[in-house]
């Protein structure tokens, strides 16, 4: 991991520590911070996230609160670092490089799809 990625990871970890002190108040402060520094980047997406955070009628309103209040902070932080830092910030340039190098699409995630022959009957699986 290069220095830039390490700094971004540290910043994200600190943001999640701050978020867990008072999720209701601090999630909107973090969105304000993201809006301030992002400028015109991903404006539509940030608007949707803000709507989900503030509108009790939004389908993800309760889901966001469940994540913030019921999931272990370490698990949430690790998931966020893996998604935002490893997959998005650090992973995207590498994906682009591999797309050009190999001349094909490189997905950001891989879905493992067991066949119907599986007999484990795991919860949540088909």
Tab-separated table of C-alpha atoms in Angstrom:
chain	number	residue	atom	x	y	z
A	1	UNK	CA	0.000	0.000	0.000
A	2	UNK	CA	1.464	3.362	-1.002
A	3	UNK	CA	1.579	6.433	1.254
A	4	UNK	CA	-1.447	8.090	-0.360
A	5	UNK	CA	-3.604	4.991	0.148
A	6	UNK	CA	-2.379	4.616	3.737
A	7	UNK	CA	-3.372	8.223	4.495
A	8	UNK	CA	-6.808	7.718	2.914
A	9	UNK	CA	-7.286	4.531	4.944
A	10	UNK	CA	-6.322	6.340	8.153
A	11	UNK	CA	-8.735	9.177	7.332
A	12	UNK	CA	-11.595	6.771	6.690
A	13	UNK	CA	-10.885	4.904	9.928
A	14	UNK	CA	-10.938	8.194	11.857
A	15	UNK	CA	-14.209	9.165	10.168
A	16	UNK	CA	-15.797	5.913	11.347
A	17	UNK	CA	-14.514	6.427	14.893
A	18	UNK	CA	-16.119	9.882	14.825
A	19	UNK	CA	-19.322	8.459	13.338
A	20	UNK	CA	-19.733	5.903	16.121
A	21	UNK	CA	-19.531	8.531	18.876
A	22	UNK	CA	-22.974	9.868	17.855
A	23	UNK	CA	-24.223	8.278	14.616
A	24	UNK	CA	-27.389	10.375	14.221
A	25	UNK	CA	-25.576	13.692	14.486
A	26	UNK	CA	-22.219	12.799	12.995
A	27	UNK	CA	-23.367	11.029	9.826
A	28	UNK	CA	-24.786	14.316	8.539
A	29	UNK	CA	-21.634	16.172	9.565
A	30	UNK	CA	-19.579	13.630	7.611
A	31	UNK	CA	-21.849	14.123	4.589
A	32	UNK	CA	-21.329	17.896	4.885
A	33	UNK	CA	-17.588	17.270	4.942
A	34	UNK	CA	-17.825	14.958	1.908
A	35	UNK	CA	-19.873	17.582	0.038
A	36	UNK	CA	-17.328	20.266	0.857
A	37	UNK	CA	-14.322	18.311	-0.378
A	38	UNK	CA	-15.927	16.463	-3.300
A	39	UNK	CA	-17.070	19.591	-5.126
A	40	UNK	CA	-18.954	18.531	-8.268
A	41	UNK	CA	-17.772	14.914	-8.094
A	42	UNK	CA	-20.550	12.341	-7.591
A	43	UNK	CA	-23.041	15.065	-6.703
A	44	UNK	CA	-26.106	13.010	-7.701
A	45	UNK	CA	-24.931	10.009	-5.669
A	46	UNK	CA	-24.245	12.138	-2.598
A	47	UNK	CA	-27.719	13.644	-2.898
A	48	UNK	CA	-29.250	10.152	-2.875
A	49	UNK	CA	-27.191	9.128	0.177
A	50	UNK	CA	-28.222	12.294	2.035
A	51	UNK	CA	-31.869	11.616	1.176
A	52	UNK	CA	-31.544	8.075	2.565
A	53	UNK	CA	-30.037	9.467	5.775
A	54	UNK	CA	-32.657	12.149	6.406
A	55	UNK	CA	-35.966	10.924	4.971
A	56	UNK	CA	-37.725	8.383	7.239
A	57	UNK	CA	-39.804	7.277	4.217
A	58	UNK	CA	-36.709	6.308	2.207
A	59	UNK	CA	-36.255	2.510	1.899
A	60	UNK	CA	-32.653	2.703	3.173
A	61	UNK	CA	-33.344	5.010	6.142
A	62	UNK	CA	-33.833	2.130	8.602
A	63	UNK	CA	-31.080	0.071	7.011
A	64	UNK	CA	-28.526	2.851	7.556
A	65	UNK	CA	-29.525	3.150	11.200
A	66	UNK	CA	-29.336	-0.623	11.627
A	67	UNK	CA	-25.794	-0.627	10.233
A	68	UNK	CA	-24.716	2.262	12.461
A	69	UNK	CA	-26.361	1.025	15.657
A	70	UNK	CA	-26.347	-2.780	15.476
A	71	UNK	CA	-23.216	-3.844	13.601
A	72	UNK	CA	-19.938	-4.105	15.474
A	73	UNK	CA	-17.904	-0.922	14.800
A	74	UNK	CA	-14.786	-2.929	13.910
A	75	UNK	CA	-16.702	-5.002	11.337
A	76	UNK	CA	-18.260	-1.875	9.837
A	77	UNK	CA	-14.898	-0.076	9.672
A	78	UNK	CA	-13.167	-3.066	8.078
A	79	UNK	CA	-15.933	-3.432	5.490
A	80	UNK	CA	-15.776	0.277	4.679
A	81	UNK	CA	-11.983	0.209	4.306
A	82	UNK	CA	-12.195	-2.839	2.042
A	83	UNK	CA	-14.909	-1.290	-0.111
A	84	UNK	CA	-13.875	2.370	-0.268
A	85	UNK	CA	-10.100	2.071	-0.078
A	86	UNK	CA	-9.156	-1.355	-1.414
A	87	UNK	CA	-11.884	-1.744	-4.049
A	88	UNK	CA	-12.565	1.854	-5.057
A	89	UNK	CA	-9.643	4.204	-4.422
A	90	UNK	CA	-6.732	1.784	-4.707
A	91	UNK	CA	-8.448	-0.864	-6.811
A	92	UNK	CA	-9.965	1.261	-9.573
A	93	UNK	CA	-6.664	2.462	-11.094
A	94	UNK	CA	-5.382	-1.116	-11.011
A	95	UNK	CA	-8.570	-2.343	-12.713
A	96	UNK	CA	-8.173	0.286	-15.431
A	97	UNK	CA	-4.562	-0.757	-15.953
A	98	UNK	CA	-5.552	-4.425	-16.267
A	99	UNK	CA	-8.447	-3.588	-18.615
A	100	UNK	CA	-6.016	-1.907	-20.987
A	101	UNK	CA	-3.341	-4.550	-20.567
A	102	UNK	CA	-5.622	-7.554	-21.152
A	103	UNK	CA	-8.240	-5.897	-23.389
A	104	UNK	CA	-11.227	-7.065	-21.360
A	105	UNK	CA	-13.484	-5.943	-18.528
A	106	UNK	CA	-12.174	-6.508	-15.008
A	107	UNK	CA	-15.074	-6.621	-12.505
A	108	UNK	CA	-14.772	-4.893	-9.135
A	109	UNK	CA	-16.197	-7.955	-7.409
A	110	UNK	CA	-16.579	-11.623	-8.130
A	111	UNK	CA	-19.834	-13.416	-7.424
A	112	UNK	CA	-19.486	-17.022	-6.361
A	113	UNK	CA	-22.585	-18.845	-7.495
A	114	UNK	CA	-22.938	-22.408	-6.219
A	115	UNK	CA	-24.747	-24.818	-8.490
A	116	UNK	CA	-27.989	-26.489	-7.554
A	117	UNK	CA	-25.932	-29.638	-6.942
A	118	UNK	CA	-24.659	-28.186	-3.648
A	119	UNK	CA	-26.159	-30.007	-0.664
A	120	UNK	CA	-24.972	-27.780	2.194
A	121	UNK	CA	-28.309	-25.909	2.563
A	122	UNK	CA	-26.666	-22.778	3.963
A	123	UNK	CA	-28.931	-20.113	5.475
A	124	UNK	CA	-29.715	-17.456	2.892
A	125	UNK	CA	-28.550	-19.572	-0.027
A	126	UNK	CA	-30.733	-21.176	-2.603
